[in-house]
């Protein structure tokens, strides 16, 4: 079974509008971390936001927020006030367990295209 | 912030030759480095986990004799693609673990190396 699922292969959003990128995960480990990365066409992986399984509040980082619904095992990324520079691939990832040396498992990604 | 570099950023080689890719943590010591492969329009797939001074742990389906990983120091890990074939053409990305207390996003990624085997 897929551990990380991103059901939207591609998304369009109008500049200055908000957009939600979906991510669902599957784990039996009570301790885990969820990550979102942005990958522009240059290929580098840019860390955006992190949510720990025990965190009580949804994570926020500037225009990025994570809608964490633990019971539904979803960790959607919300980008507010989209900008043209937000056009990129976005990957959701999960690390199971507490060990920082544990591997990340990535979802299939969502390509976001921001329209002017 | 933590910076990870990769060299080369792109390489073209002939089938049957070997290619070495370097991953360096520039301003921190990385006890663990990860190597990923990404085919066009696909996600990142972990190839191996590399710990300084010990043998790398390879993911299922990854040939350890073909993808040689050496993590000789706390700032350098290398991936050597031996006897490369066109199907090895891919984007190879490394990440390094930052051992900083209280920092949950411990993995920082290098910029990637695009390998093309002709």
Short mmCIF file of C-alpha atoms in Angstrom, two decimals:
data_model
loop_
_atom_site.label_atom_id
_atom_site.label_comp_id
_atom_site.label_asym_id
_atom_site.label_seq_id
_atom_site.Cartn_x
_atom_site.Cartn_y
_atom_site.Cartn_z
CA UNK A 1 0.00 0.00 0.00
CA UNK A 2 1.12 3.52 -0.73
CA UNK A 3 2.37 5.27 2.37
CA UNK A 4 1.96 8.75 0.93
CA UNK A 5 -0.69 9.57 -1.64
CA UNK A 6 -1.05 12.77 -3.59
CA UNK A 7 -4.14 12.45 -5.73
CA UNK A 8 -3.69 15.62 -7.79
CA UNK A 9 -1.07 15.18 -10.51
CA UNK A 10 -1.62 18.77 -11.65
CA UNK A 11 -3.33 21.88 -10.35
CA UNK A 12 -3.99 25.32 -11.76
CA UNK A 13 -4.53 28.36 -9.58
CA UNK A 14 -5.04 31.99 -10.40
CA UNK A 15 -2.38 34.35 -9.15
CA UNK A 16 -3.21 35.83 -5.73
CA UNK A 17 -5.70 33.08 -4.93
CA UNK A 18 -5.26 30.31 -2.36
CA UNK A 19 -4.75 26.69 -3.31
CA UNK A 20 -4.84 23.41 -1.39
CA UNK A 21 -2.64 20.49 -2.32
CA UNK A 22 -3.86 17.17 -0.96
CA UNK A 23 -1.81 14.56 0.86
CA UNK A 24 -2.94 11.45 2.70
CA UNK A 25 -0.67 9.07 4.52
CA UNK A 26 -0.71 5.62 6.01
CA UNK A 27 1.24 4.53 9.06
CA UNK A 28 0.74 2.50 12.19
CA UNK A 29 3.56 4.27 14.00
CA UNK A 30 2.15 6.77 16.53
CA UNK A 31 5.21 8.97 16.11
CA UNK A 32 5.84 10.42 12.67
CA UNK A 33 6.58 13.62 10.87
CA UNK A 34 5.06 15.07 7.74
CA UNK A 35 6.94 17.33 5.36
CA UNK A 36 6.21 19.36 2.28
CA UNK A 37 8.88 20.17 -0.29
CA UNK A 38 8.84 22.35 -3.38
CA UNK A 39 10.84 21.32 -6.42
CA UNK A 40 11.15 24.00 -9.12
CA UNK A 41 12.34 23.14 -12.61
CA UNK A 42 15.93 23.53 -11.47
CA UNK A 43 15.50 20.33 -9.47
CA UNK A 44 16.48 21.42 -5.98
CA UNK A 45 14.26 20.28 -3.14
CA UNK A 46 13.16 23.20 -1.00
CA UNK A 47 11.79 22.46 2.47
CA UNK A 48 8.52 24.29 3.10
CA UNK A 49 6.85 23.09 6.26
CA UNK A 50 6.84 20.35 8.89
CA UNK A 51 4.13 18.84 11.08
CA UNK A 52 4.83 16.39 13.89
CA UNK A 53 2.27 13.77 14.77
CA UNK A 54 2.02 15.05 18.32
CA UNK A 55 1.80 18.71 17.40
CA UNK A 56 -1.48 20.15 18.64
CA UNK A 57 -1.61 23.05 16.25
CA UNK A 58 -1.40 23.16 12.48
CA UNK A 59 2.00 24.27 11.26
CA UNK A 60 2.34 27.60 9.48
CA UNK A 61 5.29 29.16 7.67
CA UNK A 62 4.54 32.46 6.00
CA UNK A 63 2.14 31.81 3.11
CA UNK A 64 2.26 28.07 3.75
CA UNK A 65 0.05 26.29 6.22
CA UNK A 66 -0.55 22.63 6.81
CA UNK A 67 -4.10 21.41 7.39
CA UNK A 68 -3.37 18.44 9.61
CA UNK A 69 -6.32 16.13 10.19
CA UNK A 70 -4.90 13.24 12.15
CA UNK A 71 -8.02 11.09 12.30
CA UNK A 72 -8.36 11.28 8.53
CA UNK A 73 -4.59 10.88 8.05
CA UNK A 74 -4.40 13.88 5.83
CA UNK A 75 -1.83 16.67 5.72
CA UNK A 76 -2.90 19.11 3.04
CA UNK A 77 -0.73 22.06 2.11
CA UNK A 78 -2.43 25.41 1.76
CA UNK A 79 -0.67 28.16 -0.15
CA UNK A 80 -2.25 31.55 0.29
CA UNK A 81 -1.95 34.44 -2.17
CA UNK A 82 -0.33 32.39 -4.90
CA UNK A 83 2.55 33.92 -6.81
CA UNK A 84 3.92 33.08 -10.24
CA UNK A 85 7.07 31.79 -8.55
CA UNK A 86 5.01 29.16 -6.77
CA UNK A 87 4.73 27.19 -10.02
CA UNK A 88 6.63 23.97 -9.30
CA UNK A 89 6.29 20.35 -8.24
CA UNK A 90 5.22 19.85 -4.65
CA UNK A 91 5.98 16.70 -2.72
CA UNK A 92 4.49 15.48 0.53
CA UNK A 93 6.76 13.21 2.57
CA UNK A 94 6.61 11.25 5.79
CA UNK A 95 9.19 10.08 8.26
CA UNK A 96 8.08 7.30 10.58
CA UNK A 97 9.40 7.13 14.10
CA UNK A 98 11.35 9.59 16.18
CA UNK A 99 14.78 8.98 14.76
CA UNK A 100 15.99 11.86 12.67
CA UNK A 101 18.03 9.38 10.69
CA UNK A 102 14.95 7.60 9.43
CA UNK A 103 14.21 7.78 5.76
CA UNK A 104 11.66 10.01 4.13
CA UNK A 105 8.98 8.44 1.95
CA UNK A 106 7.68 10.71 -0.77
CA UNK A 107 4.34 10.98 -2.48
CA UNK A 108 4.02 11.11 -6.24
CA UNK A 109 3.92 14.89 -6.31
CA UNK A 110 1.56 17.57 -7.57
CA UNK A 111 2.51 20.01 -10.31
CA UNK A 112 1.17 23.45 -9.47
CA UNK A 113 0.80 26.00 -12.21
CA UNK A 114 -0.02 29.58 -11.27
CA UNK A 115 -1.82 31.57 -13.95
CA UNK A 116 -1.22 35.32 -14.27
CA UNK B 1 21.25 27.59 7.07
CA UNK B 2 22.59 24.14 6.29
CA UNK B 3 23.98 23.86 2.76
CA UNK B 4 24.50 20.67 0.80
CA UNK B 5 26.37 20.71 -2.48
CA UNK B 6 26.61 18.14 -5.24
CA UNK B 7 29.19 17.80 -7.94
CA UNK B 8 28.85 17.62 -10.82
CA UNK B 9 25.48 19.24 -11.43
CA UNK B 10 25.18 17.37 -14.71
CA UNK B 11 27.22 14.76 -16.50
CA UNK B 12 27.06 12.92 -19.79
CA UNK B 13 28.94 9.66 -20.06
CA UNK B 14 29.22 6.77 -22.46
CA UNK B 15 27.67 3.43 -21.80
CA UNK B 16 29.99 1.14 -19.87
CA UNK B 17 31.91 3.87 -18.09
CA UNK B 18 31.70 4.80 -14.39
CA UNK B 19 30.61 8.10 -12.95
CA UNK B 20 31.25 9.46 -9.46
CA UNK B 21 28.89 11.96 -7.84
CA UNK B 22 29.93 13.85 -4.73
CA UNK B 23 27.66 15.11 -1.98
CA UNK B 24 29.11 17.53 0.56
CA UNK B 25 27.69 19.18 3.64
CA UNK B 26 29.36 22.59 3.58
CA UNK B 27 28.74 24.04 7.00
CA UNK B 28 27.80 21.11 9.19
CA UNK B 29 28.72 17.53 9.89
CA UNK B 30 26.37 14.91 8.53
CA UNK B 31 26.39 11.55 10.21
CA UNK B 32 23.79 10.28 7.78
CA UNK B 33 23.36 10.98 4.10
CA UNK B 34 20.65 9.68 1.82
CA UNK B 35 20.80 9.06 -1.92
CA UNK B 36 17.67 9.36 -4.04
CA UNK B 37 16.95 8.79 -7.70
CA UNK B 38 14.25 10.64 -9.58
CA UNK B 39 13.12 9.69 -13.07
CA UNK B 40 11.39 12.34 -15.20
CA UNK B 41 7.95 13.31 -13.95
CA UNK B 42 8.24 10.89 -11.05
CA UNK B 43 8.83 11.12 -7.34
CA UNK B 44 12.05 10.65 -5.41
CA UNK B 45 12.93 7.06 -4.64
CA UNK B 46 15.39 6.32 -1.86
CA UNK B 47 18.33 4.28 -3.07
CA UNK B 48 20.43 3.97 0.05
CA UNK B 49 21.20 5.37 3.46
CA UNK B 50 24.82 6.15 4.13
CA UNK B 51 26.33 6.44 7.59
CA UNK B 52 29.81 7.80 8.09
CA UNK B 53 32.38 5.07 8.53
CA UNK B 54 30.08 2.16 7.84
CA UNK B 55 28.58 0.36 4.87
CA UNK B 56 25.55 1.87 3.22
CA UNK B 57 22.13 0.33 3.61
CA UNK B 58 20.52 -0.20 0.24
CA UNK B 59 16.82 -0.25 -0.50
CA UNK B 60 15.28 -3.32 -2.02
CA UNK B 61 15.92 -3.58 -5.72
CA UNK B 62 18.99 -1.32 -5.71
CA UNK B 63 22.15 -3.11 -6.81
CA UNK B 64 24.90 -2.36 -4.32
CA UNK B 65 27.60 -3.49 -6.74
CA UNK B 66 26.35 -1.08 -9.36
CA UNK B 67 25.75 1.92 -7.13
CA UNK B 68 28.77 2.17 -4.87
CA UNK B 69 28.38 4.51 -1.93
CA UNK B 70 31.25 5.71 0.19
CA UNK B 71 30.73 7.94 3.22
CA UNK B 72 34.35 8.41 4.21
CA UNK B 73 34.00 11.58 6.24
CA UNK B 74 31.35 13.55 8.08
CA UNK B 75 31.08 16.02 5.22
CA UNK B 76 31.40 13.87 2.13
CA UNK B 77 29.52 10.98 0.60
CA UNK B 78 30.06 9.69 -2.92
CA UNK B 79 27.87 7.67 -5.25
CA UNK B 80 29.62 5.85 -8.08
CA UNK B 81 27.51 4.48 -10.88
CA UNK B 82 29.58 1.65 -12.29
CA UNK B 83 29.31 0.40 -15.86
CA UNK B 84 26.59 2.89 -16.56
CA UNK B 85 23.83 2.08 -19.03
CA UNK B 86 21.22 4.34 -20.62
CA UNK B 87 18.59 3.14 -18.15
CA UNK B 88 20.71 4.65 -15.36
CA UNK B 89 20.05 8.08 -16.80
CA UNK B 90 18.26 9.93 -14.06
CA UNK B 91 18.37 12.80 -11.58
CA UNK B 92 20.34 11.81 -8.48
CA UNK B 93 19.76 13.80 -5.30
CA UNK B 94 21.49 13.49 -1.97
CA UNK B 95 20.33 14.75 1.39
CA UNK B 96 22.20 15.13 4.62
CA UNK B 97 20.95 14.85 8.14
CA UNK B 98 21.58 17.85 10.35
CA UNK B 99 22.04 16.85 13.97
CA UNK B 100 20.65 20.00 15.55
CA UNK B 101 18.56 19.84 18.69
CA UNK B 102 15.04 21.03 18.24
CA UNK B 103 15.18 21.12 14.47
CA UNK B 104 12.65 18.65 13.09
CA UNK B 105 13.38 19.19 9.43
CA UNK B 106 16.74 17.63 9.72
CA UNK B 107 17.30 16.63 6.12
CA UNK B 108 18.69 19.16 3.70
CA UNK B 109 18.88 18.32 0.03
CA UNK B 110 21.60 18.91 -2.47
CA UNK B 111 20.79 20.53 -5.81
CA UNK B 112 20.90 17.21 -7.65
CA UNK B 113 23.01 15.71 -10.43
CA UNK B 114 21.53 14.97 -13.82
CA UNK B 115 23.18 11.90 -15.36
CA UNK B 116 22.76 11.09 -19.02
CA UNK B 117 24.26 7.87 -20.33
CA UNK B 118 24.62 7.68 -24.09
#
